[in-house]
Coordinates of C-alpha atoms and ligand atoms in Angstrom, one line a residue:
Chain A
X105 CA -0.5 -2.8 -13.8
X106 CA -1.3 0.2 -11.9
X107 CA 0.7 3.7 -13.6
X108 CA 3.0 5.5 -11.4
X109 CA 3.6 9.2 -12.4
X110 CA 6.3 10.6 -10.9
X111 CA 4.7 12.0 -7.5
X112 CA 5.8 13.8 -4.3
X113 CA 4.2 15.4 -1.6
X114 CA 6.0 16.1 1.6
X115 CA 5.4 17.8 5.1
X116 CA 8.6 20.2 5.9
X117 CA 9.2 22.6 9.2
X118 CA 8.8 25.9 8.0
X119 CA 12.9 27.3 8.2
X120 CA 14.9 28.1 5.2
X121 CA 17.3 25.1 5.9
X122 CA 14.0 23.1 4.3
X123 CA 14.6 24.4 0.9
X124 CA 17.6 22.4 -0.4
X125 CA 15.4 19.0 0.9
X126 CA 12.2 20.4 -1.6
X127 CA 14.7 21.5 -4.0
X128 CA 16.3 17.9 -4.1
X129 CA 12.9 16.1 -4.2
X130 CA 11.7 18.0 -6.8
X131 CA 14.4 17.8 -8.8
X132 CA 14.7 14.2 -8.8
X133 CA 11.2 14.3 -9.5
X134 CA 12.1 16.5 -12.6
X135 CA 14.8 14.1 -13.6
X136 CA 12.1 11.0 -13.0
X137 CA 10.0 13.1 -15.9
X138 CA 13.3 13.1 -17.9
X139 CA 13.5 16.9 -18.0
X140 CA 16.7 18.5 -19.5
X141 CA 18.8 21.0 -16.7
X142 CA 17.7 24.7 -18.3
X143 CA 14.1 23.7 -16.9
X144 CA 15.0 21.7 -13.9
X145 CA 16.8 24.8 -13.0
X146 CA 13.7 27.6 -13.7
X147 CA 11.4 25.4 -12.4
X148 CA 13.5 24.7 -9.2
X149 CA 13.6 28.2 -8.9
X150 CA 10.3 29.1 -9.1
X151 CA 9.5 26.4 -6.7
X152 CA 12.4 28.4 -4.1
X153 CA 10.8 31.6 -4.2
X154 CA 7.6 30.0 -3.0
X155 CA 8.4 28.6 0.1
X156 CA 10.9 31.1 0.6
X157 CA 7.5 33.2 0.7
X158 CA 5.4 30.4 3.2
X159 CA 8.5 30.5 5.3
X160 CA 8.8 34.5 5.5
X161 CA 4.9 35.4 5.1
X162 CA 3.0 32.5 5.8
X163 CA 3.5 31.4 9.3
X164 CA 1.5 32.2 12.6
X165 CA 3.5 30.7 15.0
X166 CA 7.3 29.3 15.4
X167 CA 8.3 26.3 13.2
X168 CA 4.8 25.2 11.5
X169 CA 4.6 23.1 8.8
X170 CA 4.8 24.0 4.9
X171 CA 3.3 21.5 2.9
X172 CA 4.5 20.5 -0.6
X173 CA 3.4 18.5 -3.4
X174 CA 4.6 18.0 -6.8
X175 CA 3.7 15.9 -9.9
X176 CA 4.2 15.5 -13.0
X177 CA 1.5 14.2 -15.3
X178 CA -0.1 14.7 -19.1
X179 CA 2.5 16.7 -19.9
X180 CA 2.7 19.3 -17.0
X181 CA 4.1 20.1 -13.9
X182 CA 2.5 21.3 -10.7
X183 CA 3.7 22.2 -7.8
X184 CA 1.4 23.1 -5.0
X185 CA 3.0 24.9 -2.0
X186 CA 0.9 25.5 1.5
X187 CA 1.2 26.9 5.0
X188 CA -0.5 28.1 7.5
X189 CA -0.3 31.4 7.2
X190 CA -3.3 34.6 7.0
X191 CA -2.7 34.8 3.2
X192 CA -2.5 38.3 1.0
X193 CA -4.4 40.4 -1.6
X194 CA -2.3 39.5 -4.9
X195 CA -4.1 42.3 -6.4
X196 CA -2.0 44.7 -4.2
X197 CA 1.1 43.5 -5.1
X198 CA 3.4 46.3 -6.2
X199 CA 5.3 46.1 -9.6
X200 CA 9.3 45.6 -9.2
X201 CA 9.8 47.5 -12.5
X202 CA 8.0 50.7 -11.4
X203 CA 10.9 53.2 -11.5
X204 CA 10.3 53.5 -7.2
X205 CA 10.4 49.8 -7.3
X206 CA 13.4 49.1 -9.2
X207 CA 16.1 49.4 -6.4
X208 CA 14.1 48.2 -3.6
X209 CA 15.8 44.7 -1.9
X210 CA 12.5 43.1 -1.9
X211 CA 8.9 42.5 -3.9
X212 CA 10.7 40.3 -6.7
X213 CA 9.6 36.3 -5.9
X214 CA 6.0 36.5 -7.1
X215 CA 7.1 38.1 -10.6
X216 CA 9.5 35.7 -10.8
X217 CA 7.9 32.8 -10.1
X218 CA 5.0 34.1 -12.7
X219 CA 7.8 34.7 -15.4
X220 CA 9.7 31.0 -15.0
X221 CA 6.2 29.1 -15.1
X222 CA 3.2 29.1 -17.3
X223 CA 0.7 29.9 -14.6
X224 CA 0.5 30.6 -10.6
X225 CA -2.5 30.9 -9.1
X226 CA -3.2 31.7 -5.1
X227 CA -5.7 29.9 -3.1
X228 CA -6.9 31.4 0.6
X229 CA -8.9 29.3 2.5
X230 CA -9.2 29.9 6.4
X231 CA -9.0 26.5 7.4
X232 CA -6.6 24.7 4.9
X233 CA -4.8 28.0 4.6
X234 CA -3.0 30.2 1.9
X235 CA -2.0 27.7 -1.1
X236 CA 0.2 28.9 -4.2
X237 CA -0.1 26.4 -7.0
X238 CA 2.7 26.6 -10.2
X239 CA 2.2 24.9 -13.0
X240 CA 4.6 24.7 -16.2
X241 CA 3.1 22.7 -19.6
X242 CA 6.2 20.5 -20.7
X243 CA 4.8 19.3 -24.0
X244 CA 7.4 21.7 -25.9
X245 CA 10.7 19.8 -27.6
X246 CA 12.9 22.1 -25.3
X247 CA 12.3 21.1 -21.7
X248 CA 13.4 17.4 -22.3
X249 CA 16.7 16.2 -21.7
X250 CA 18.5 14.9 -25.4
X251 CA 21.1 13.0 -23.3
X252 CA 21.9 11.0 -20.5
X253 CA 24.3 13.8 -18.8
X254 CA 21.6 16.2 -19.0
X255 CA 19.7 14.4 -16.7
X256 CA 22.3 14.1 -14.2
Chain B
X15 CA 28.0 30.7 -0.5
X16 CA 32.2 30.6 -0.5
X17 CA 33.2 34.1 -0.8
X18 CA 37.4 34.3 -1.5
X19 CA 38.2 37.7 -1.3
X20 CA 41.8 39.4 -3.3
X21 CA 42.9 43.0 -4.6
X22 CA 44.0 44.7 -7.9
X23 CA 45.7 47.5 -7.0
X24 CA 42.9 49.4 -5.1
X25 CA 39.9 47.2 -6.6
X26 CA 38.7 44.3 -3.9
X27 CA 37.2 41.3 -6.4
X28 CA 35.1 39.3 -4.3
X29 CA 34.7 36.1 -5.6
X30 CA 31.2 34.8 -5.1
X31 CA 30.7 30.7 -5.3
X32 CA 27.8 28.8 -5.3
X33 CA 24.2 29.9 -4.6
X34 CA 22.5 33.4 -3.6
X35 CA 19.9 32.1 -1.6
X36 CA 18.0 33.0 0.9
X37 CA 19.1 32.2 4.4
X38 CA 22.6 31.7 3.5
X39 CA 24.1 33.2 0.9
X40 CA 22.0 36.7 0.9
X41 CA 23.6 37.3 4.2
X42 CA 27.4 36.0 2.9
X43 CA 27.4 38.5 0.3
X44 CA 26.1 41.4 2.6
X45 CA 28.9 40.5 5.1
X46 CA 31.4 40.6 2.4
X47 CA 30.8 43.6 1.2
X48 CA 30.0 45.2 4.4
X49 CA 33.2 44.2 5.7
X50 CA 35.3 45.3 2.2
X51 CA 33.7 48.8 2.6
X52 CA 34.4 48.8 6.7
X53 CA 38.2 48.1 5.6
X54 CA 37.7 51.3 3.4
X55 CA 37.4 49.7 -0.2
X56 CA 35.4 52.1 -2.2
X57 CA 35.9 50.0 -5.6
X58 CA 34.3 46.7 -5.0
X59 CA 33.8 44.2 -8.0
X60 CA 31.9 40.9 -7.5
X61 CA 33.3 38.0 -9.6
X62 CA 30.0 36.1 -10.4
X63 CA 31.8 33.5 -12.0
X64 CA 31.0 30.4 -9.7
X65 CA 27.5 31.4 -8.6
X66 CA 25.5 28.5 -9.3
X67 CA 21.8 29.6 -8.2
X68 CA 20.3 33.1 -7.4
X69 CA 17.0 33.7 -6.2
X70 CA 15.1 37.2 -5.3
X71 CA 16.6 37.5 -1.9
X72 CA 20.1 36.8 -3.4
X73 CA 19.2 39.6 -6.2
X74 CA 17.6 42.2 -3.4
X75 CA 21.4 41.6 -1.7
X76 CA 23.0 42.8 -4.9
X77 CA 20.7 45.7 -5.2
X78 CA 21.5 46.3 -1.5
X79 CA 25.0 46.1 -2.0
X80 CA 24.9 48.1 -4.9
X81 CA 23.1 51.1 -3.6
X82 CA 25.0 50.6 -0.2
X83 CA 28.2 51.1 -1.5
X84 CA 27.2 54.1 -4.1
X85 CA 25.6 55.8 -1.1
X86 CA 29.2 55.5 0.8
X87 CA 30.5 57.2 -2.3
X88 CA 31.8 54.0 -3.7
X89 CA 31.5 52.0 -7.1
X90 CA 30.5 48.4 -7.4
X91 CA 30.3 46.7 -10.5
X92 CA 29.9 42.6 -11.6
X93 CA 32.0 40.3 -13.5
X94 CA 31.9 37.1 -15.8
X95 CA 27.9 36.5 -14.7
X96 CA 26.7 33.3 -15.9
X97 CA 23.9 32.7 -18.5
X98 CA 21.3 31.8 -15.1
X99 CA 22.2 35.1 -13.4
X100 CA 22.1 37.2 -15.9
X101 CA 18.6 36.0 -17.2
X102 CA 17.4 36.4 -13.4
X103 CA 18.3 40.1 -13.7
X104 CA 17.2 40.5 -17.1
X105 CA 13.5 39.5 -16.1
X106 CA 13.5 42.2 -13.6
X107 CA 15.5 45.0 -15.8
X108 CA 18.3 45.5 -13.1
X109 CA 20.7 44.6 -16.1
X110 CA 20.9 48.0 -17.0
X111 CA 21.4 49.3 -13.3
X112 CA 24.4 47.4 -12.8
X113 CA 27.8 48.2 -14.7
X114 CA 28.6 44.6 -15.9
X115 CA 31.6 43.3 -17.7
X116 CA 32.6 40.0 -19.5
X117 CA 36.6 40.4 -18.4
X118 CA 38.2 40.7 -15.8
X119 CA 41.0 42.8 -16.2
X120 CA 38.7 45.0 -18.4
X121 CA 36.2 45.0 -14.9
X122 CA 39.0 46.3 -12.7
X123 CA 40.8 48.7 -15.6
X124 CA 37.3 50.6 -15.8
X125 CA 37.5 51.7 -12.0
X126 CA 40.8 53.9 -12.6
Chain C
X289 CA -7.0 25.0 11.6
X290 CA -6.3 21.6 10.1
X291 CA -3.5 19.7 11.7
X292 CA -0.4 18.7 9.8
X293 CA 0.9 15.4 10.4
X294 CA 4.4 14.9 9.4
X295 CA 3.8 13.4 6.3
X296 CA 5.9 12.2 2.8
X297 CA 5.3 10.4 -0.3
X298 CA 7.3 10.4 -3.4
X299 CA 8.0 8.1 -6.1
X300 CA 11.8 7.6 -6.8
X301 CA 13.3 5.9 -9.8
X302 CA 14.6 2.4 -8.8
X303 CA 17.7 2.5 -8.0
X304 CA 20.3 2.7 -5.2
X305 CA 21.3 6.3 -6.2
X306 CA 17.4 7.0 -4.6
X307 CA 18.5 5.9 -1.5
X308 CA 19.8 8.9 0.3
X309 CA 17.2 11.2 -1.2
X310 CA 14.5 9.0 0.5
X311 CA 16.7 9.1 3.6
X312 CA 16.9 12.4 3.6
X313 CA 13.1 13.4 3.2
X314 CA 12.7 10.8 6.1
X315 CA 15.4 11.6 8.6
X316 CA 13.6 15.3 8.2
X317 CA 10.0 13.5 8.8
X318 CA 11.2 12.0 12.1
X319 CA 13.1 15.1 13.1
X320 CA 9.6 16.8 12.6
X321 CA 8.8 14.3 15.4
X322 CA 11.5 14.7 17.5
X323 CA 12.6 11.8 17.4
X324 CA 16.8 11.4 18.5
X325 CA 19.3 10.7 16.7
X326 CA 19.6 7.0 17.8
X327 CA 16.3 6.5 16.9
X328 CA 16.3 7.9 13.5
X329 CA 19.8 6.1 12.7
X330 CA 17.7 2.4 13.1
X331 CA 14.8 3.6 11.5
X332 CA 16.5 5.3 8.6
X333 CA 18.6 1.9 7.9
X334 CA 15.3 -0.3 8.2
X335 CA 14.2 2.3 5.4
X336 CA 17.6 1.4 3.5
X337 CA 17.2 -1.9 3.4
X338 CA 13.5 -2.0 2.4
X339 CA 14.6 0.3 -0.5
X340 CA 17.5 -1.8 -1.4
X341 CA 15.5 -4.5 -1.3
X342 CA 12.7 -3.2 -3.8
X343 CA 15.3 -1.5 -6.3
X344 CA 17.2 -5.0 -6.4
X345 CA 14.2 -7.8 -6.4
X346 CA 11.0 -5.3 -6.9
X347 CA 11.6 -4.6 -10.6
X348 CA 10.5 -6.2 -13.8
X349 CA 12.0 -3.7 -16.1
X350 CA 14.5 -1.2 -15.9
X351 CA 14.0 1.5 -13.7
X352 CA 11.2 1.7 -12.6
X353 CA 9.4 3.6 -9.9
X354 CA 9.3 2.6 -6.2
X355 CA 6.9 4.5 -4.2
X356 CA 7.7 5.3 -0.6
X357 CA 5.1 6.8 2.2
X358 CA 6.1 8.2 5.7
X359 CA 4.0 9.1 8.1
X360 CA 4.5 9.8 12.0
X361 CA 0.9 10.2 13.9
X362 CA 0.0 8.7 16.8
X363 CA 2.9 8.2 18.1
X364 CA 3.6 6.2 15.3
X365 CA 6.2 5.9 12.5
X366 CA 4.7 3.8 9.6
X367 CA 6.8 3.8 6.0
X368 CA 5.3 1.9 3.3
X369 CA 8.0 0.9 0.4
X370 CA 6.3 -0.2 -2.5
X371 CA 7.3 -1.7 -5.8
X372 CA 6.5 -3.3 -9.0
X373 CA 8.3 -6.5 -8.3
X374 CA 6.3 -10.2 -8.6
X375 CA 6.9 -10.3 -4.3
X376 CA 8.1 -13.4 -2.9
X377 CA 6.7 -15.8 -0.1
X378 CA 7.9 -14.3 3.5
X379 CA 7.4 -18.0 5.1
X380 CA 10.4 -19.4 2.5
X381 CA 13.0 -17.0 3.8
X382 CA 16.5 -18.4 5.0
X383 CA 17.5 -17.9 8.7
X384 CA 20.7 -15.3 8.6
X385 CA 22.0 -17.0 12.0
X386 CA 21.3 -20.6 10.8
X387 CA 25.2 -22.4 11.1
X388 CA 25.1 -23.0 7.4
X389 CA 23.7 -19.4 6.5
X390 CA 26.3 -17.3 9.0
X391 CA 28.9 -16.8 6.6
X392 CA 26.2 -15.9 3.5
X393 CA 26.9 -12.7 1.9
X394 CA 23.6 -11.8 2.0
X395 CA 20.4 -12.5 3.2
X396 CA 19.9 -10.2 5.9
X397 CA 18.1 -7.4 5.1
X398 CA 14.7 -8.8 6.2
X399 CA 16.0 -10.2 10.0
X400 CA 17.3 -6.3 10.4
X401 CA 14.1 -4.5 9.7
X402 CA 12.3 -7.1 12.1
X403 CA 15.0 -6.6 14.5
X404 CA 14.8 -2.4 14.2
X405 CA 11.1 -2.1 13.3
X406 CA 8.2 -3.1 15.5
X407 CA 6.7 -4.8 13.2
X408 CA 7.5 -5.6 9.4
X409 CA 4.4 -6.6 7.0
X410 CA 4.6 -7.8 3.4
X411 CA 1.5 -7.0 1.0
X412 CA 1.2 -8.6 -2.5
X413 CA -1.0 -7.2 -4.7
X414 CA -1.0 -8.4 -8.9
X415 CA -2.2 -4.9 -9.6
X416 CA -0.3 -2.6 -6.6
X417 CA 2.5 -4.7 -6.6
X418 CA 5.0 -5.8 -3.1
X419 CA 4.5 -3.2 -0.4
X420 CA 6.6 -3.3 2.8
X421 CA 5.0 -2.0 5.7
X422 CA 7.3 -0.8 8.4
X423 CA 6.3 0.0 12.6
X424 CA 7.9 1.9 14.9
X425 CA 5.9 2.5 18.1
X426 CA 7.7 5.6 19.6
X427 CA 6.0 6.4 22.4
X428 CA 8.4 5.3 24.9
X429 CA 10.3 8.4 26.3
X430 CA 13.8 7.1 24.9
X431 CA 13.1 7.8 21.2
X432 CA 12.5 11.5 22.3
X433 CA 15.1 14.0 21.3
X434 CA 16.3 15.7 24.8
X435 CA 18.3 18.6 23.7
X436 CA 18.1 20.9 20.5
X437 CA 21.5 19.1 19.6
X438 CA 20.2 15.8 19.2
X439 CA 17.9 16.9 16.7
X440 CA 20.4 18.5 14.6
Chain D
X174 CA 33.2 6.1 1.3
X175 CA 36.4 7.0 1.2
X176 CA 39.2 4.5 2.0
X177 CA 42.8 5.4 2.9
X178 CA 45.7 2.6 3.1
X179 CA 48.3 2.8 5.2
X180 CA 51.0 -0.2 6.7
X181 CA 52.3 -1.1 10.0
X182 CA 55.2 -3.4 9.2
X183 CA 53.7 -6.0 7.3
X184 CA 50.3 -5.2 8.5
X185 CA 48.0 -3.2 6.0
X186 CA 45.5 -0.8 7.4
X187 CA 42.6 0.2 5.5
X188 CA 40.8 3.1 7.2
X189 CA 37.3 3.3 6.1
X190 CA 35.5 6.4 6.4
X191 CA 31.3 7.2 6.0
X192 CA 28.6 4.9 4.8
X193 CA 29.2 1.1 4.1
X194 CA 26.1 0.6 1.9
X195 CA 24.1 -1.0 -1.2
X196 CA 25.8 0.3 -4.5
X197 CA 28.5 2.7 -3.1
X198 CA 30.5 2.0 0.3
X199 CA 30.6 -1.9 -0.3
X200 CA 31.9 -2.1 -3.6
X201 CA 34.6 0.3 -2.1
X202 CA 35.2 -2.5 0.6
X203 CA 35.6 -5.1 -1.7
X204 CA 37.8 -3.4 -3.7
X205 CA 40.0 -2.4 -1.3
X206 CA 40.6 -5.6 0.4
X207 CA 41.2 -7.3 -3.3
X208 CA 43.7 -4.9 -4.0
X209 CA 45.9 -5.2 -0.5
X210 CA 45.6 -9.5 -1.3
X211 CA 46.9 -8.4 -5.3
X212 CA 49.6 -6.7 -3.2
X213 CA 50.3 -9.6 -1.5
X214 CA 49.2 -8.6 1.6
X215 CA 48.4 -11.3 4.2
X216 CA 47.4 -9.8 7.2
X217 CA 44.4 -6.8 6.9
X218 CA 43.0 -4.8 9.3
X219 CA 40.0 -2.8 8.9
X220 CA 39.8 0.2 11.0
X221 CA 36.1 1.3 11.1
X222 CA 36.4 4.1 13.4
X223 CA 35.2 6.4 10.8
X224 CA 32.2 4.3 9.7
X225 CA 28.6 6.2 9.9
X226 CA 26.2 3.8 8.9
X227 CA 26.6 0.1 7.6
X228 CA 23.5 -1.8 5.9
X229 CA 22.7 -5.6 5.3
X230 CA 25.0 -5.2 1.7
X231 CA 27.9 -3.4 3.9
X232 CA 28.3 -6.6 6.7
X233 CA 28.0 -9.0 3.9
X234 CA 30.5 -7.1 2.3
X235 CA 32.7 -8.1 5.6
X236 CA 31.5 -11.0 5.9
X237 CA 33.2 -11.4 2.3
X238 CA 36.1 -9.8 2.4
X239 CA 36.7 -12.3 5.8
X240 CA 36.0 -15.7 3.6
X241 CA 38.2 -14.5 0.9
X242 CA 40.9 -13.6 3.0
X243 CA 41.1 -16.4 5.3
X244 CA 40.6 -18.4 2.0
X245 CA 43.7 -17.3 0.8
X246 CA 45.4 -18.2 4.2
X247 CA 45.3 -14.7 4.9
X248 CA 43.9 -13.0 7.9
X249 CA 41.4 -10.1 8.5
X250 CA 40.4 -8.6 11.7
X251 CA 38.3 -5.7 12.8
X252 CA 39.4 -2.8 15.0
X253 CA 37.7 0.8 16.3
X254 CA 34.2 0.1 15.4
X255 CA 31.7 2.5 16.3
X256 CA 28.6 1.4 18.5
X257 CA 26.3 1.6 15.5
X258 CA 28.3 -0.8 14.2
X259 CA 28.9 -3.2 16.9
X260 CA 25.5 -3.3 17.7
X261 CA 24.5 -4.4 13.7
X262 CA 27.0 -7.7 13.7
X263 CA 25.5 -8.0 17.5
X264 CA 22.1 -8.6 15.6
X265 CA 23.7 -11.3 13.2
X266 CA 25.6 -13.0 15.5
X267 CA 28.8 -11.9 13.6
X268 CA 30.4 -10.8 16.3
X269 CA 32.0 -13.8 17.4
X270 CA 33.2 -14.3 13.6
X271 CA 35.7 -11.8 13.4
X272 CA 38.5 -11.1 15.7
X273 CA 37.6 -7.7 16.9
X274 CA 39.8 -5.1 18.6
X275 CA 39.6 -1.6 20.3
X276 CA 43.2 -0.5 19.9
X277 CA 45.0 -0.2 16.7
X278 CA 48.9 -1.1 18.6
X279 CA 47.1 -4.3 19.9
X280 CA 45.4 -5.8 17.0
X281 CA 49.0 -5.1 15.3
X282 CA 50.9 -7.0 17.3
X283 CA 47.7 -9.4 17.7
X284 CA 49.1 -10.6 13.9
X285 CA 52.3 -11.6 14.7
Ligands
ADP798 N1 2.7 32.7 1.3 C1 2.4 34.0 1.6 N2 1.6 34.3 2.6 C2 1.4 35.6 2.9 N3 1.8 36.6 2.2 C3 2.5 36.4 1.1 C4 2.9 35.0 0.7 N4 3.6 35.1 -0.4 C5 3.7 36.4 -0.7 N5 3.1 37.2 0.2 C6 3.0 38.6 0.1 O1 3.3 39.1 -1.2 C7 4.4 40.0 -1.1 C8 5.2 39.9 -2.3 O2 5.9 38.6 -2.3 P1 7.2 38.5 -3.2 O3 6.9 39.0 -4.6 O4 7.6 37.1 -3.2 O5 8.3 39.4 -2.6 P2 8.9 39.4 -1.1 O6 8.6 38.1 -0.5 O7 10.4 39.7 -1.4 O8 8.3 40.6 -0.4 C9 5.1 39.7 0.2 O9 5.8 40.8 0.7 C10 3.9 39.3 1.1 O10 3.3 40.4 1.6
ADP799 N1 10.7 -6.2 -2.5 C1 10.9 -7.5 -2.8 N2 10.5 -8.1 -3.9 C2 10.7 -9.4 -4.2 N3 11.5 -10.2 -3.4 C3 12.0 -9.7 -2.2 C4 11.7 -8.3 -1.9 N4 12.4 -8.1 -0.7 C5 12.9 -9.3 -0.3 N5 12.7 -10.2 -1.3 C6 13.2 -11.6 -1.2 O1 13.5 -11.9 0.1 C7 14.9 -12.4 0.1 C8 15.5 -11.9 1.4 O2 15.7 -10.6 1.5 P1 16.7 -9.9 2.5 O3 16.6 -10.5 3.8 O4 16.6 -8.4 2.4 O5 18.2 -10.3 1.9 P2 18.9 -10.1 0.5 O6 18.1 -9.0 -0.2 O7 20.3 -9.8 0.9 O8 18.8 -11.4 -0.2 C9 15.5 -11.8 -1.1 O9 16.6 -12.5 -1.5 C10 14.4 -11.9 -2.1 O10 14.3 -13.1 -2.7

């Protein structure tokens, strides 16, 4: 019969409140790939700071859609994270721990999201729009749950 | 974001619960700590204990709130941060900007 | 630019636990719609009890996946619920309001997704497994949220 | 679901409150109404006016909870239900089964 890998791929309005839904998906989709709670939590953070970013950056008009889709197969898992939005040069993005940087409220998400996975790469295309894909290889001993409870 | 807010002596602890997220809790703790320093607090600590997610916006609020308060001559400091929130700041070196403590009666001693 | 339907598909582990996250993702797909609240109550508890029934007859080991697909276009809701079960004949089904069945404990889960659903379809498949297809025409003007509220 | 007991003379009142569904709310149900007939109560009323959503597993769970009741010469009748609900036991021609009310004081005195 037919494999099922743990799978998700949704259409959310683009508003913060749409967060904790992705976050929840994803997270069960984490636990489906039986994922310990350290790299459920990294991962789901890394997964926040991106649509946080479609929903600040990445909209032309009121209340688009962000599209999100998630798997987890041969041993890694992507995230792919799209909107609508004109895009950016990711070779201009300033450094937050440049001395000038370091206070400022803002700038941090991208670096983050590059620390807690194993890869993010940006896609711009005009019609399909500006696409941030994060991917994290789970083959290591430490990302899997060793108990029940640390699935839960 | 539940913030409960209580004194010690002339310290206000602030104690922050649940996630510094964008949207909603950023804003929480900028409120709090607008409104501590409106009531003229000048020695403000924030009891991380119960924060259970932090993301950049929730960090750029603790920068804010730091230099904020330091610009208003004041001091703000952080107590009893868990393991997540003080790896968050770790990976962007503001661990060393902020005066952090493990206790919190050591926290609020360190203000007089 | 591409339009974005509202659009979900995720797989869930099999079990009742998965019900309110698949509720969640699509009570959020039909508010993308605007759909009212009314609406979304009978479609959401047609979803329930196509879930329910695939976590408690679609399963020939333990926990498996169910796979669940939402879509609203064309004025159309359509959720596909799909499982790994050996599916069942849809002719040999028991009337709920039969005399003798009225009392039943169960039993009804199939009469309330006709009822609440425009239409109801059962696919067997050896290698896809059961699938429950579920319609919802909502074109008419009463499945159309009127105020800001009503979405909420 | 969250169940709270309470008695009117010798009438016990089991206010149900959020979701009566597959592997949570009806289990609570059941429960319930087995311990008020341990109790020795005869006469149950179920106040749904706090009832948000019930599925197939939830009315067979009243449908239950009605047999078991009335097999034990007890009785068990419905009060406060919501429009959502009335509307599901409409679709199964259960409403006619139970003995339905819209006022607490009346189906009380309705028992004796
Ligand atoms: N999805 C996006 N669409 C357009 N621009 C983006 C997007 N994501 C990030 N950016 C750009 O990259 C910059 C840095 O992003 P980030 O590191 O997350 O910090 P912040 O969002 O706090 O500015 C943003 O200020 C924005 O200009
Ligand atoms: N996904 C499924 N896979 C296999 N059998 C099913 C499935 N859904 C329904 N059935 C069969 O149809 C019957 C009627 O289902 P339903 O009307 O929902 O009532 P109930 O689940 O309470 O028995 C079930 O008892 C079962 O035999």
């Amino acid at each position: 019969m037919e494999k099922v890998a743990p799978h998700a791929h949704l259409t959310v309005v683009s508003r913060f409140e749409s967060i904790e839904l992705v976050l929840a998906v994803v997270d069960d989709l984490l636990k489906q790939a039986e994922l310990n709670g350290e790299t459920r939590h990294w991962v789901g953070l890394a997964v926040r700071e991106a649509i946080a970013n479609a929903v600040k950056h990445g909209s032309r008009e009121e209340e688009e859609r962000i599209r999100v889709e998630a798997t987890v197969e041969d041993g890694e898992v992507i995230v792919r994270v799209r909107d609508k939005g004109p895009g950016f040069d990711p070779d201009e993005l300033s450094d937050p721990l440049a001395p000038e940087n370091l206070l400022r409220p803002s700038g941090r998400g991208i670096f983050y999201m590059r620390k807690l996975m194993d890869d993010v790469e940006f896609r711009f295309d005009d019609d399909r729009g500006t696409e941030v894909v994060l991917r994290k290889q789970i083959s290591s001993e430490e990302d899997f749950a060793r108990t029940e409870e640390d699935t839960g | 974001m539940n913030i409960r807010q209580r004194e010690h002596g002339d310290v206000k602890i602030l104690d922050l619960q649940g996630k510094i997220t964008i949207g909603v809790g950023d804003v929480a703790v900028r409120d709090a700590v607008q409104t501590a320093l409106a009531a003229g607090s000048k020695k403000i600590l924030l009891n991380m204990e119960g924060v259970t997610t932090i993301d950049s916006a929730g960090v750029g609020e603790l920068v804010s709130a730091y230099t904020t308060v330091t610009n208003r001559d004041g001091v703000l400091k952080l107590v009893n941060l868990p393991s997540k929130v003080t790896d968050i700041l770790q990976i962007t070196q503001l661990i060393t900007v902020f005066e952090i403590y493990d206790d919190e009666d050591e926290a609020v001693e360190s203000f007089s």
